[in-house]
Amino acid sequence: MFLPGAGIVRRKPLERHQTLREKILETIRESILKGTLKPGEKVAEPELAERFGISRTPIREAFRQLESEGYLTVIPRKGAVVTELSERDVTEFYAIKSILEGYAARRAAGKLSDRDIERLEQINDKLAQLAEEGDVKTFFKVHGEFHDMFIEAAGNEKLADLIRQVGMKFNRLRIASLSLPGRMQISVEEHKKLIEAFRNHDGEAADHLVSKTAELGGRLLLESMKEQQSGRAHSPMAEAYDL
């Protein structure tokens, strides 16, 4: 576990506060993704305060951030517990993702320049490399850059904000989906088809591809959740973290 070292102690108070907050966020996220912290389990403030050698203020700030990302639920006078995700959460999130991102792709198809498309290809090449390495965490980050690029190109700020807000709330689901066996490779191949649709300025094809890929991600995740509930499979997220 992380212990504050001399290098951190020498930082300015605000810098140290922010650094520790990020460490807390990363520690709790990974504990939930690995399954060390299970749905419904309480996350104790006193233990975290002692482990990191800090007051509870940055811990509570981290809890609020994690609640906004769908990892924790903060209950008044009780504290923070790991949020339980249902099959309904998966179904509803991927339905929204399919509609919103599909529309963004349709709008972006007529606006992306040759240079933009070249950049999308470069990002997807990086994703292919990360998929080969099995690096889910970095893949998730770069995958977001790919989608952000065509979402921003759609030219609708309110749409982009809405997609960002919904995506942030369900980061756990998105990482879980990408952690499924072969899922990253499927994403790379679907991106290749999407890039071709963008190159041809084919908005209808772009919309269809993005919608279909989102629906596939949700369906595969639902199947995985059902297998876990029946005790036939381990958590794909835990496997992605070498557990």
CSV table of N, CA and C in Angstrom, one decimal, residues 21 24 44-46 48-49 54-67 80:
chain,number,residue,atom,x,y,z
A,21,ARG,N,-5.1,13.0,-2.7
A,21,ARG,CA,-6.4,12.8,-3.2
A,21,ARG,C,-6.4,11.8,-4.4
A,24,ILE,N,-5.7,8.3,-3.3
A,24,ILE,CA,-6.9,7.7,-2.7
A,24,ILE,C,-7.9,7.3,-3.8
A,44,ALA,N,-14.3,2.6,4.8
A,44,ALA,CA,-14.1,3.3,6.0
A,44,ALA,C,-13.1,4.5,5.9
A,45,GLU,N,-13.6,5.6,6.3
A,45,GLU,CA,-12.8,6.8,6.4
A,45,GLU,C,-11.6,6.7,7.3
A,46,PRO,N,-11.9,6.2,8.6
A,46,PRO,CA,-10.8,6.2,9.6
A,46,PRO,C,-9.6,5.4,9.1
A,48,LEU,N,-8.6,4.8,6.0
A,48,LEU,CA,-8.0,5.5,4.9
A,48,LEU,C,-7.2,6.7,5.5
A,49,ALA,N,-7.7,7.4,6.4
A,49,ALA,CA,-7.0,8.5,7.1
A,49,ALA,C,-5.7,8.0,7.7
A,54,ILE,N,-3.5,11.4,6.7
A,54,ILE,CA,-4.1,12.7,6.4
A,54,ILE,C,-5.4,12.9,7.2
A,55,SER,N,-6.0,14.1,7.1
A,55,SER,CA,-7.3,14.3,7.7
A,55,SER,C,-8.3,13.7,6.8
A,56,ARG,N,-9.6,13.8,7.2
A,56,ARG,CA,-10.7,13.1,6.4
A,56,ARG,C,-11.2,14.0,5.3
A,57,THR,N,-10.7,15.3,5.3
A,57,THR,CA,-11.2,16.2,4.2
A,57,THR,C,-10.9,15.7,2.8
A,58,PRO,N,-9.7,15.4,2.5
A,58,PRO,CA,-9.4,14.9,1.1
A,58,PRO,C,-10.0,13.6,0.8
A,59,ILE,N,-10.3,12.8,1.9
A,59,ILE,CA,-10.9,11.5,1.7
A,59,ILE,C,-12.4,11.7,1.3
A,60,ARG,N,-13.0,12.7,2.0
A,60,ARG,CA,-14.4,13.0,1.6
A,60,ARG,C,-14.5,13.6,0.2
A,61,GLU,N,-13.6,14.4,-0.2
A,61,GLU,CA,-13.5,14.9,-1.5
A,61,GLU,C,-13.4,13.8,-2.5
A,62,ALA,N,-12.5,12.8,-2.2
A,62,ALA,CA,-12.4,11.7,-3.1
A,62,ALA,C,-13.7,10.8,-3.2
A,63,PHE,N,-14.3,10.7,-2.1
A,63,PHE,CA,-15.6,10.0,-2.1
A,63,PHE,C,-16.6,10.6,-3.0
A,64,ARG,N,-16.7,12.0,-2.9
A,64,ARG,CA,-17.7,12.7,-3.8
A,64,ARG,C,-17.3,12.5,-5.3
A,65,GLN,N,-16.0,12.5,-5.6
A,65,GLN,CA,-15.6,12.2,-6.9
A,65,GLN,C,-16.0,10.8,-7.4
A,66,LEU,N,-15.7,9.9,-6.5
A,66,LEU,CA,-16.0,8.5,-6.9
A,66,LEU,C,-17.5,8.2,-6.9
A,67,GLU,N,-18.3,9.0,-6.2
A,67,GLU,CA,-19.7,8.9,-6.3
A,67,GLU,C,-20.2,9.4,-7.7
A,80,ALA,N,-19.7,5.9,3.1
A,80,ALA,CA,-19.7,5.5,1.7
A,80,ALA,C,-19.6,4.0,1.5
